[in-house]
Coordinates of N, CA and C in Angstrom, one line a residue:
Chain L
E1 N 0.7 -1.0 -0.5 CA -0.1 -0.2 -0.3 C 0.6 1.3 -0.3
T2 N 0.4 2.7 -0.4 CA 0.8 3.8 -1.3 C 1.3 4.3 1.1
G3 N 1.8 5.3 1.3 CA 1.9 6.0 2.3 C 0.3 6.4 2.6
V4 N 0.3 7.5 2.1 CA -1.1 7.9 2.3 C -1.9 7.7 1.3
T5 N -3.2 7.2 2.1 CA -4.1 6.4 0.9 C -5.9 7.2 1.2
Q6 N -5.8 7.8 0.1 CA -7.1 8.7 0.2 C -8.4 7.7 -1.5
T7 N -9.9 8.2 -0.2 CA -10.7 7.7 -1.2 C -12.1 8.7 -0.6
P8 N -13.1 8.6 -1.8 CA -12.8 8.2 -3.3 C -12.0 8.7 -4.2
R9 N -10.7 8.3 -4.9 CA -10.2 9.1 -5.6 C -11.2 10.4 -6.7
H10 N -12.4 9.8 -7.0 CA -13.7 10.5 -7.5 C -14.8 10.9 -6.8
L11 N -15.3 12.4 -7.1 CA -16.2 12.8 -6.7 C -17.3 13.5 -7.1
V12 N -18.3 13.1 -7.4 CA -19.4 14.2 -7.7 C -20.7 14.2 -6.7
M13 N -21.4 15.4 -6.0 CA -21.9 15.7 -5.5 C -23.3 17.0 -5.9
G14 N -24.0 16.6 -5.7 CA -25.2 18.3 -5.3 C -25.1 19.0 -4.1
M15 N -25.0 20.6 -4.3 CA -24.6 21.7 -3.6 C -25.9 20.8 -1.8
T16 N -27.0 19.7 -2.1 CA -28.1 19.4 -1.0 C -27.2 18.3 -0.1
N17 N -26.2 17.6 -1.2 CA -25.4 16.6 -0.5 C -24.8 16.6 0.8
K18 N -24.6 15.3 1.6 CA -23.4 15.4 2.6 C -22.7 14.2 2.5
K19 N -21.3 14.0 2.5 CA -20.1 13.4 1.5 C -18.8 13.6 2.8
S20 N -18.5 12.8 2.6 CA -17.2 12.5 3.6 C -16.1 12.6 2.6
L21 N -14.8 12.7 2.6 CA -13.6 12.5 1.6 C -12.8 11.7 3.4
K22 N -12.1 10.9 3.2 CA -11.1 9.5 3.7 C -9.9 10.2 3.2
C23 N -9.1 10.2 4.2 CA -7.6 9.9 4.0 C -7.1 8.8 5.8
E24 N -5.9 7.9 5.2 CA -5.5 6.9 5.6 C -3.9 7.3 5.7
Q25 N -2.9 7.3 6.7 CA -1.8 7.0 6.8 C -0.9 5.9 7.4
H26 N -0.3 5.0 6.7 CA 0.4 4.1 7.2 C 1.6 4.1 7.4
L27 N 2.2 5.4 7.6 CA 3.6 5.7 8.2 C 4.1 5.6 9.5
G28 N 2.4 6.1 10.4 CA 3.0 6.3 11.8 C 3.1 7.8 11.8
H29 N 3.0 8.7 11.3 CA 3.1 9.6 11.3 C 1.9 10.0 12.4
N30 N 2.3 12.1 13.1 CA 1.0 12.0 14.0 C 0.6 13.8 13.6
A31 N 0.8 13.9 12.3 CA 0.6 15.1 12.0 C 0.0 14.9 10.7
M32 N -0.8 15.3 10.2 CA -2.3 15.3 9.2 C -2.4 16.6 8.7
Y33 N -2.5 16.7 7.7 CA -3.5 17.8 6.9 C -4.2 17.8 5.3
W34 N -5.0 18.9 5.5 CA -5.9 19.0 4.3 C -5.8 20.3 3.3
Y35 N -5.2 19.7 2.0 CA -4.9 21.2 1.5 C -5.9 20.9 0.3
K36 N -5.9 22.1 -0.2 CA -7.3 22.9 -1.2 C -6.3 23.1 -2.5
Q37 N -6.7 22.0 -3.6 CA -6.2 22.6 -4.9 C -6.9 22.8 -6.3
S38 N -7.1 24.3 -6.6 CA -7.9 24.8 -7.5 C -6.8 25.1 -8.5
A39 N -7.6 25.1 -9.3 CA -6.9 25.1 -11.3 C -6.1 26.7 -11.5
K40 N -5.3 26.3 -11.3 CA -4.3 27.8 -11.7 C -4.1 28.0 -9.9
K41 N -4.4 27.7 -9.1 CA -4.4 28.8 -7.7 C -3.1 28.0 -6.9
P42 N -2.3 28.6 -6.2 CA -1.7 27.5 -5.6 C -2.3 26.8 -4.0
L43 N -1.4 25.6 -3.8 CA -2.0 25.2 -2.5 C -2.7 26.2 -1.4
E44 N -3.8 25.5 -1.2 CA -4.0 26.0 -0.3 C -4.1 25.2 1.1
L45 N -3.9 25.3 2.2 CA -3.6 25.1 2.9 C -5.1 25.1 3.9
M46 N -5.9 24.0 3.9 CA -7.3 24.4 5.2 C -7.1 23.3 6.3
F47 N -6.7 22.9 6.8 CA -6.7 21.9 8.3 C -5.3 21.6 8.9
V48 N -5.1 21.7 10.2 CA -4.1 20.7 10.5 C -3.9 20.2 11.5
Y49 N -3.8 19.1 12.3 CA -4.2 18.1 12.9 C -2.4 17.0 13.4
N50 N -2.0 17.9 14.8 CA -1.0 17.1 15.3 C -1.6 16.5 16.6
F51 N -1.3 14.9 16.4 CA -1.5 14.1 18.0 C -2.9 14.3 17.9
K52 N -4.1 14.3 16.6 CA -5.4 14.3 16.9 C -5.5 15.2 17.6
E53 N -5.3 16.4 17.4 CA -5.8 17.8 17.9 C -5.9 18.5 16.9
Q54 N -6.8 19.5 16.3 CA -6.7 20.2 15.4 C -5.5 21.7 16.0
T55 N -4.7 21.7 15.2 CA -3.8 23.0 15.3 C -3.9 24.6 14.4
E56 N -4.9 23.9 13.6 CA -4.9 25.0 12.3 C -6.3 25.3 11.9
N57 N -6.7 26.0 11.6 CA -7.9 26.5 10.3 C -7.8 27.8 10.0
N58 N -7.7 27.5 8.4 CA -7.4 28.9 8.4 C -8.5 29.1 7.3
S59 N -9.3 30.3 8.3 CA -10.8 30.3 7.7 C -11.0 29.6 6.4
V60 N -11.1 28.4 7.0 CA -12.2 27.2 5.7 C -13.6 28.1 6.5
P61 N -14.6 27.5 5.4 CA -15.9 27.6 5.9 C -17.0 26.3 6.3
S62 N -17.9 26.8 7.3 CA -18.5 26.1 8.4 C -18.8 24.5 7.5
R63 N -19.0 24.9 6.2 CA -19.7 23.6 4.7 C -18.4 22.8 5.6
F64 N -16.9 22.7 4.9 CA -16.2 21.8 5.6 C -15.6 21.5 7.0
S65 N -16.3 20.1 7.3 CA -15.5 20.0 8.9 C -15.0 18.6 9.0
P66 N -13.7 18.8 9.5 CA -12.4 17.7 9.8 C -12.9 16.8 11.1
E67 N -12.3 15.9 10.7 CA -12.5 14.7 11.7 C -11.4 13.9 11.9
C68 N -10.8 13.6 13.2 CA -9.7 13.3 13.1 C -9.7 12.0 14.3
P69 N -9.5 10.9 14.3 CA -10.1 10.4 15.8 C -9.0 9.3 16.3
N70 N -7.9 9.7 15.1 CA -6.9 8.8 15.5 C -5.7 9.5 14.6
S71 N -4.5 9.3 15.0 CA -3.5 9.5 14.1 C -3.0 8.9 12.8
S72 N -3.7 8.0 12.3 CA -3.9 7.6 11.4 C -4.6 7.9 10.0
H73 N -6.1 8.4 10.5 CA -7.1 8.9 10.1 C -7.3 10.3 10.1
L74 N -7.7 10.1 8.8 CA -8.5 11.9 8.8 C -9.4 11.9 7.9
F75 N -10.6 12.4 8.3 CA -12.1 13.1 7.6 C -12.2 13.9 7.5
L76 N -12.1 14.8 6.4 CA -13.3 16.3 5.7 C -14.6 15.6 5.6
H77 N -15.5 16.1 5.9 CA -16.9 15.8 6.3 C -17.7 17.6 5.3
L78 N -18.6 17.3 4.3 CA -18.9 18.2 3.8 C -20.2 18.1 3.2
H79 N -21.2 19.7 3.6 CA -22.3 19.8 3.7 C -22.4 20.8 2.9
T80 N -23.6 20.9 2.2 CA -24.1 22.3 1.4 C -23.4 23.4 0.5
L81 N -22.2 22.2 0.2 CA -21.4 22.4 -0.5 C -21.7 23.6 -1.9
Q82 N -20.4 24.1 -2.5 CA -21.0 25.5 -3.6 C -20.0 25.0 -5.2
P83 N -20.4 25.2 -6.1 CA -19.8 25.2 -7.0 C -18.4 25.1 -6.9
E84 N -17.8 26.3 -6.9 CA -16.7 26.7 -6.4 C -15.7 25.8 -5.2
D85 N -16.6 24.9 -5.1 CA -15.6 24.1 -4.1 C -14.5 23.3 -4.6
S86 N -15.3 23.5 -5.8 CA -15.2 22.2 -6.4 C -13.0 21.5 -6.7
A87 N -12.8 20.8 -6.6 CA -11.4 21.2 -6.5 C -10.7 19.5 -6.6
L88 N -9.6 19.8 -6.5 CA -8.5 18.4 -5.4 C -8.1 18.7 -4.3
Y89 N -8.6 17.8 -3.3 CA -8.4 18.1 -2.0 C -7.4 16.5 -2.4
L90 N -6.8 17.2 -1.3 CA -5.0 16.6 -0.9 C -5.0 16.7 0.6
C91 N -4.7 15.1 1.2 CA -4.0 14.9 2.1 C -3.2 14.9 2.1
A92 N -2.2 15.2 3.5 CA -0.6 14.9 4.0 C -0.4 14.5 5.0
S93 N 0.7 14.3 5.6 CA 1.1 13.7 6.9 C 2.6 13.6 6.5
S94 N 3.0 14.2 8.2 CA 4.4 14.3 8.4 C 5.2 13.7 9.5
Q95 N 6.0 13.7 9.9 CA 6.1 13.1 11.4 C 6.4 14.4 12.0
D96 N 5.9 14.8 13.2 CA 6.0 15.9 13.6 C 7.9 16.2 14.4
G97 N 8.2 17.2 14.1 CA 10.2 17.2 14.2 C 10.9 16.7 13.1
E98 N 10.5 16.2 12.1 CA 10.8 15.9 11.3 C 10.4 16.5 10.2
L99 N 9.7 17.0 10.2 CA 9.1 18.2 8.9 C 10.1 18.3 7.7
F100 N 11.4 18.8 8.4 CA 12.1 19.4 7.5 C 13.1 18.3 7.3
N101 N 13.1 17.5 7.4 CA 13.9 16.7 7.0 C 13.2 15.4 5.7
Y102 N 11.5 15.1 5.8 CA 11.2 14.5 4.5 C 10.0 15.2 4.0
G103 N 9.9 16.1 4.2 CA 8.5 17.6 3.9 C 7.5 16.7 4.1
Y104 N 6.2 16.6 3.3 CA 4.9 16.0 3.8 C 5.3 14.9 2.6
T105 N 4.5 13.7 3.3 CA 3.8 12.4 2.2 C 2.4 13.1 2.0
F106 N 2.1 13.0 0.8 CA 0.8 13.2 0.4 C 0.8 12.1 -0.1
G107 N -1.1 12.3 -0.2 CA -2.2 11.1 -1.1 C -2.3 11.7 -2.3
S108 N -2.7 10.5 -3.2 CA -3.0 11.0 -4.6 C -4.9 12.2 -4.9
G109 N -5.1 12.3 -3.9 CA -6.1 13.8 -4.2 C -7.8 12.7 -4.0
T110 N -8.3 13.5 -3.7 CA -10.1 13.3 -4.5 C -10.6 14.4 -5.1
R111 N -10.4 13.9 -6.6 CA -11.0 15.1 -7.4 C -12.8 15.3 -7.0
L112 N -12.6 16.6 -6.5 CA -14.8 16.8 -6.4 C -15.5 17.7 -7.6
T113 N -16.1 17.2 -7.4 CA -17.4 17.7 -8.9 C -18.6 18.6 -7.6
V114 N -18.6 19.7 -7.5 CA -20.0 19.6 -7.0 C -20.9 20.2 -8.1
V115 N -22.3 19.7 -8.6 CA -22.9 20.5 -9.5 C -24.2 21.0 -8.7
Chain Y
A1 N 5.8 38.2 6.6 CA 4.7 36.8 5.9 C 5.8 35.8 4.6
Q2 N 5.4 34.6 4.6 CA 6.3 34.3 3.8 C 5.4 33.7 2.4
K3 N 6.1 33.7 1.4 CA 5.6 33.7 -0.1 C 6.5 32.8 -1.0
V4 N 5.9 32.2 -2.2 CA 6.8 31.5 -3.3 C 5.9 32.1 -4.2
T5 N 6.4 32.3 -5.3 CA 6.3 32.2 -6.6 C 7.3 31.8 -7.5
Q6 N 6.0 31.5 -8.3 CA 6.7 30.5 -9.5 C 6.1 31.2 -10.7
A7 N 6.9 31.8 -11.1 CA 6.5 33.3 -12.3 C 5.9 32.5 -13.8
Q8 N 6.7 31.0 -13.9 CA 6.6 30.4 -15.5 C 5.4 29.4 -14.8
T9 N 3.8 29.6 -15.9 CA 3.2 29.4 -15.0 C 3.2 27.7 -16.0
E10 N 3.4 28.2 -17.4 CA 3.6 26.5 -18.5 C 4.6 26.6 -19.1
I11 N 5.6 25.2 -19.5 CA 6.8 25.2 -20.3 C 5.9 24.2 -21.2
S12 N 7.0 24.2 -22.3 CA 6.5 23.2 -22.7 C 8.0 23.3 -23.8
V13 N 8.7 22.2 -24.1 CA 10.3 22.1 -24.7 C 10.4 20.6 -25.1
V14 N 11.3 20.5 -26.2 CA 10.7 19.0 -27.1 C 12.1 18.6 -25.8
E15 N 11.6 17.7 -26.0 CA 12.3 15.6 -25.6 C 14.1 16.3 -25.7
K16 N 15.0 16.0 -24.3 CA 16.6 16.1 -24.5 C 17.1 17.6 -24.3
E17 N 15.6 18.2 -24.3 CA 16.6 19.8 -24.2 C 16.1 20.2 -22.5
D18 N 17.0 20.7 -22.0 CA 17.8 21.3 -20.4 C 16.3 21.8 -20.6
V19 N 15.6 22.0 -19.4 CA 14.9 22.9 -18.6 C 15.1 23.7 -17.7
T20 N 14.6 24.5 -16.7 CA 15.1 25.3 -15.5 C 13.7 25.9 -15.0
L21 N 13.3 25.3 -14.5 CA 11.9 26.3 -13.0 C 12.8 27.0 -12.3
D22 N 11.9 28.5 -12.4 CA 12.2 29.4 -11.4 C 11.5 29.4 -9.7
C23 N 12.2 29.8 -9.0 CA 11.5 29.8 -7.9 C 12.0 31.3 -7.0
V24 N 11.3 31.8 -6.7 CA 11.3 32.7 -5.4 C 10.8 33.0 -4.7
Y25 N 11.5 32.9 -3.4 CA 11.0 33.3 -2.0 C 11.3 34.1 -1.1
E26 N 9.8 34.4 0.0 CA 10.0 35.8 0.7 C 10.2 35.5 1.9
T27 N 10.9 35.8 2.9 CA 10.6 35.1 4.3 C 11.6 36.3 5.5
R28 N 11.1 36.4 6.1 CA 11.8 37.2 7.3 C 12.5 35.9 8.3
D29 N 12.3 34.8 8.2 CA 12.9 33.7 9.2 C 14.8 34.2 8.7
T30 N 15.4 33.5 10.0 CA 16.5 33.0 9.0 C 17.0 31.5 9.4
T31 N 16.1 30.9 9.7 CA 16.1 29.6 9.4 C 14.7 28.8 8.6
Y32 N 14.7 28.5 7.1 CA 14.1 28.1 6.8 C 14.4 27.4 5.6
Y33 N 13.5 26.6 5.2 CA 13.9 25.5 4.2 C 13.1 25.3 3.0
L34 N 13.1 24.7 2.0 CA 12.8 25.0 0.6 C 12.8 24.1 0.1
F35 N 11.7 23.5 -1.2 CA 11.3 22.5 -1.1 C 11.0 22.4 -2.6
W36 N 11.2 21.1 -3.8 CA 11.2 21.0 -4.6 C 9.9 19.2 -4.7
Y37 N 8.0 19.0 -5.0 CA 8.0 19.3 -5.3 C 7.1 18.6 -6.8
K38 N 7.0 17.2 -7.6 CA 6.2 16.8 -8.5 C 4.9 16.3 -8.2
Q39 N 3.8 16.6 -9.4 CA 2.9 16.1 -9.4 C 2.5 15.6 -10.3
P40 N 2.9 14.4 -10.7 CA 2.4 13.9 -12.1 C 1.1 13.2 -12.4
P41 N 0.2 13.3 -13.3 CA -1.3 13.2 -13.8 C -1.6 12.6 -12.9
S42 N -1.2 11.4 -11.9 CA -1.9 11.1 -10.8 C -2.3 11.5 -10.0
G43 N -2.0 12.6 -9.6 CA -2.7 14.0 -8.5 C -1.8 13.9 -7.5
E44 N -0.7 12.6 -7.1 CA -0.3 12.9 -5.4 C 1.2 13.8 -5.8
L45 N 1.8 14.4 -5.1 CA 2.5 15.0 -5.1 C 3.4 14.8 -4.7
V46 N 5.2 14.1 -4.7 CA 5.7 13.4 -5.2 C 7.2 14.3 -4.5
F47 N 8.3 14.6 -3.4 CA 8.9 14.4 -3.0 C 10.4 14.6 -3.5
L48 N 10.9 15.9 -3.9 CA 11.9 15.7 -4.6 C 13.5 16.2 -3.8
I49 N 13.0 17.2 -3.1 CA 14.7 18.1 -2.3 C 14.0 19.0 -1.2
R50 N 14.2 19.0 -0.3 CA 14.6 19.8 0.5 C 15.9 20.8 0.5
R51 N 16.6 22.2 0.7 CA 17.5 22.6 1.6 C 17.3 23.4 2.6
N52 N 17.8 23.3 3.1 CA 18.2 24.4 4.2 C 18.0 26.2 4.0
S53 N 17.8 26.9 4.9 CA 18.9 28.3 4.4 C 20.3 28.6 4.9
F54 N 20.7 27.2 5.8 CA 22.6 27.5 6.1 C 23.4 26.8 5.3
D55 N 22.8 26.1 4.0 CA 23.4 25.2 2.8 C 23.6 25.8 1.1
E56 N 24.3 26.5 1.5 CA 23.9 27.0 -0.3 C 24.5 26.1 -1.6
Q57 N 25.3 25.0 -1.0 CA 25.7 24.6 -2.0 C 24.9 23.5 -3.0
N58 N 24.7 23.7 -4.1 CA 24.0 23.1 -5.0 C 24.1 21.9 -5.2
E59 N 23.1 21.0 -5.5 CA 22.8 19.7 -5.5 C 22.9 19.0 -7.4
I60 N 23.0 17.7 -6.9 CA 22.6 17.5 -8.5 C 22.1 15.8 -7.5
S61 N 20.9 15.2 -9.0 CA 20.5 13.8 -8.6 C 20.3 13.8 -9.7
G62 N 21.7 12.7 -11.1 CA 20.7 11.7 -12.0 C 21.0 13.3 -12.6
R63 N 19.6 13.6 -13.4 CA 19.4 14.3 -14.5 C 18.7 16.2 -14.2
Y64 N 18.7 15.9 -12.9 CA 18.0 17.2 -12.1 C 19.4 18.4 -11.1
S65 N 19.1 19.2 -11.3 CA 20.4 20.0 -10.2 C 19.4 21.6 -9.8
W66 N 19.7 21.7 -8.3 CA 19.1 22.6 -7.8 C 20.3 23.3 -7.4
N67 N 19.5 24.8 -7.6 CA 20.6 26.1 -7.9 C 19.7 27.3 -6.7
F68 N 20.5 26.7 -5.6 CA 19.9 28.1 -4.3 C 20.4 29.1 -3.9
Q69 N 20.4 30.3 -4.5 CA 21.1 31.4 -3.9 C 20.1 32.3 -3.0
K70 N 20.8 32.1 -2.2 CA 20.4 33.8 -0.8 C 20.1 34.8 -1.4
S71 N 21.4 35.3 -1.7 CA 21.4 36.8 -2.7 C 20.4 37.3 -3.2
T72 N 19.4 36.1 -4.1 CA 18.3 36.8 -5.2 C 17.1 36.0 -4.8
S73 N 17.1 35.3 -3.3 CA 16.1 34.6 -2.3 C 15.6 33.2 -3.9
S74 N 16.5 32.8 -4.9 CA 15.7 31.9 -5.6 C 16.7 31.0 -5.2
F75 N 15.5 29.2 -5.7 CA 15.9 27.7 -5.7 C 15.2 27.6 -7.2
N76 N 16.0 27.6 -7.7 CA 15.7 26.8 -9.3 C 16.0 25.8 -8.9
F77 N 15.5 25.3 -10.5 CA 15.3 23.8 -10.6 C 15.7 23.7 -11.8
T78 N 16.7 22.8 -12.4 CA 17.2 22.4 -13.6 C 17.1 20.7 -14.6
I79 N 16.8 20.6 -15.1 CA 16.9 19.4 -15.5 C 17.4 19.6 -16.8
T80 N 18.3 18.5 -16.9 CA 19.1 18.2 -17.7 C 18.3 17.0 -18.9
A81 N 18.7 17.2 -19.8 CA 18.2 16.1 -20.6 C 16.5 15.5 -21.1
S82 N 16.0 16.8 -21.0 CA 14.6 15.9 -20.3 C 13.8 15.1 -21.3
Q83 N 13.0 14.5 -20.5 CA 12.4 13.0 -21.2 C 11.1 13.5 -21.0
V84 N 9.8 12.4 -21.5 CA 8.7 12.5 -21.8 C 8.5 12.4 -20.5
V85 N 8.3 11.3 -19.5 CA 8.0 11.0 -17.9 C 8.4 12.1 -17.0
D86 N 9.1 13.0 -17.7 CA 9.2 14.8 -16.6 C 8.7 15.2 -17.2
S87 N 7.3 15.4 -17.8 CA 5.9 15.9 -17.5 C 5.0 16.3 -16.4
A88 N 4.8 16.8 -16.2 CA 4.7 17.4 -14.1 C 4.2 18.2 -14.4
V89 N 3.6 19.0 -13.0 CA 3.5 19.8 -12.5 C 4.5 20.3 -11.4
Y90 N 5.3 21.2 -11.5 CA 6.4 21.4 -10.4 C 6.1 22.2 -9.5
F91 N 6.4 22.0 -8.3 CA 5.8 22.8 -7.0 C 7.5 23.1 -6.4
C92 N 7.5 24.4 -6.0 CA 8.3 24.8 -4.7 C 7.8 25.3 -3.6
A93 N 8.2 25.3 -2.9 CA 7.5 25.3 -1.2 C 9.0 25.9 0.0
L94 N 8.5 26.5 1.5 CA 8.9 26.9 1.8 C 8.1 26.7 3.2
S95 N 9.1 26.4 4.2 CA 8.8 26.1 5.6 C 10.1 27.5 6.5
G96 N 9.3 28.5 6.8 CA 10.4 28.8 8.0 C 10.0 28.9 9.3
S97 N 11.0 29.1 10.0 CA 11.2 28.7 11.5 C 9.6 29.3 12.2
S98 N 9.4 30.3 11.6 CA 7.9 30.8 12.5 C 6.6 30.0 11.6
S99 N 6.4 29.2 11.1 CA 5.3 29.0 10.4 C 5.6 27.4 10.6
A100 N 6.5 26.9 11.5 CA 6.4 25.4 12.7 C 6.1 24.4 11.1
S101 N 5.1 23.7 11.1 CA 4.5 22.6 10.6 C 3.8 22.6 9.1
K102 N 3.4 24.5 9.3 CA 3.8 24.2 7.7 C 4.2 24.7 6.3
I103 N 3.4 23.9 5.3 CA 4.3 24.6 4.1 C 4.0 25.8 3.5
I104 N 4.4 26.2 2.3 CA 3.6 27.1 2.0 C 4.2 27.2 0.7
F105 N 3.4 26.8 -0.5 CA 3.1 26.5 -1.5 C 3.2 27.7 -2.7
G106 N 4.1 28.1 -4.0 CA 3.8 28.2 -5.0 C 2.9 28.0 -5.7
S107 N 2.3 28.5 -6.7 CA 1.6 28.5 -8.0 C 1.8 27.6 -8.5
G108 N 3.0 27.0 -8.7 CA 3.5 25.2 -9.5 C 3.7 26.1 -11.2
T109 N 4.4 25.0 -11.7 CA 4.8 25.3 -12.9 C 4.1 23.8 -13.6
R110 N 3.8 23.7 -15.2 CA 3.1 22.7 -15.8 C 4.6 22.6 -16.6
L111 N 5.0 21.6 -16.5 CA 5.9 21.7 -17.7 C 5.7 20.3 -19.1
S112 N 5.6 20.6 -19.6 CA 4.9 19.3 -20.8 C 6.3 19.2 -21.7
I113 N 6.7 18.3 -22.0 CA 8.3 17.4 -22.6 C 7.3 16.7 -23.6
R114 N 7.4 17.5 -24.9 CA 7.1 16.8 -26.5 C 7.8 15.7 -27.0
P115 N 7.7 14.9 -27.7 CA 8.6 14.0 -27.9 C 9.2 13.9 -29.4

């Protein structure tokens, strides 16, 4: 298995739907991240979790709700999204204290389309 | 504030040509780290290299080389004898001592290698 696994790979949802994105890491890392990648824009950091505790929320709208039940799993719950939320959502993990040695390990992302 | 600028949005070259991807960064931290990531069509970002602010030695890894110059706040990436498999989006990124576990990404350069 790859180090960071994201499911589903593709998701199409209506604006009234509720869905969840899942991220799982098998690297023993204790920090996990959600990034949003929109066309022709820099990667936007959304949330940071260290040891299951949320340490950063970058002014993300409340229609995005993260959950980190343990250091290996990270979810992003979605509800009442807008078409402009369509993007590639990337999950990443790192070992606290070793960020500068290895950077992040990324998953393949979930391509989300809101219709 | 920290910022990474990749002025080249898209580059297209013919196979076997050399190509340089530019990266300019801004930070007030004296200790910081620079990264390059590759994003192939599959979506995941692949870590390529990390440099710290105290090590200005250029680095070569096979066909890849990196030129770090603090005087111009640049960290450029050169691919020698490019191959079709090098086609991807390349991101330059920065993490400073003041930003803890966050990595700030540039907007990326889409590199296309034509056969």
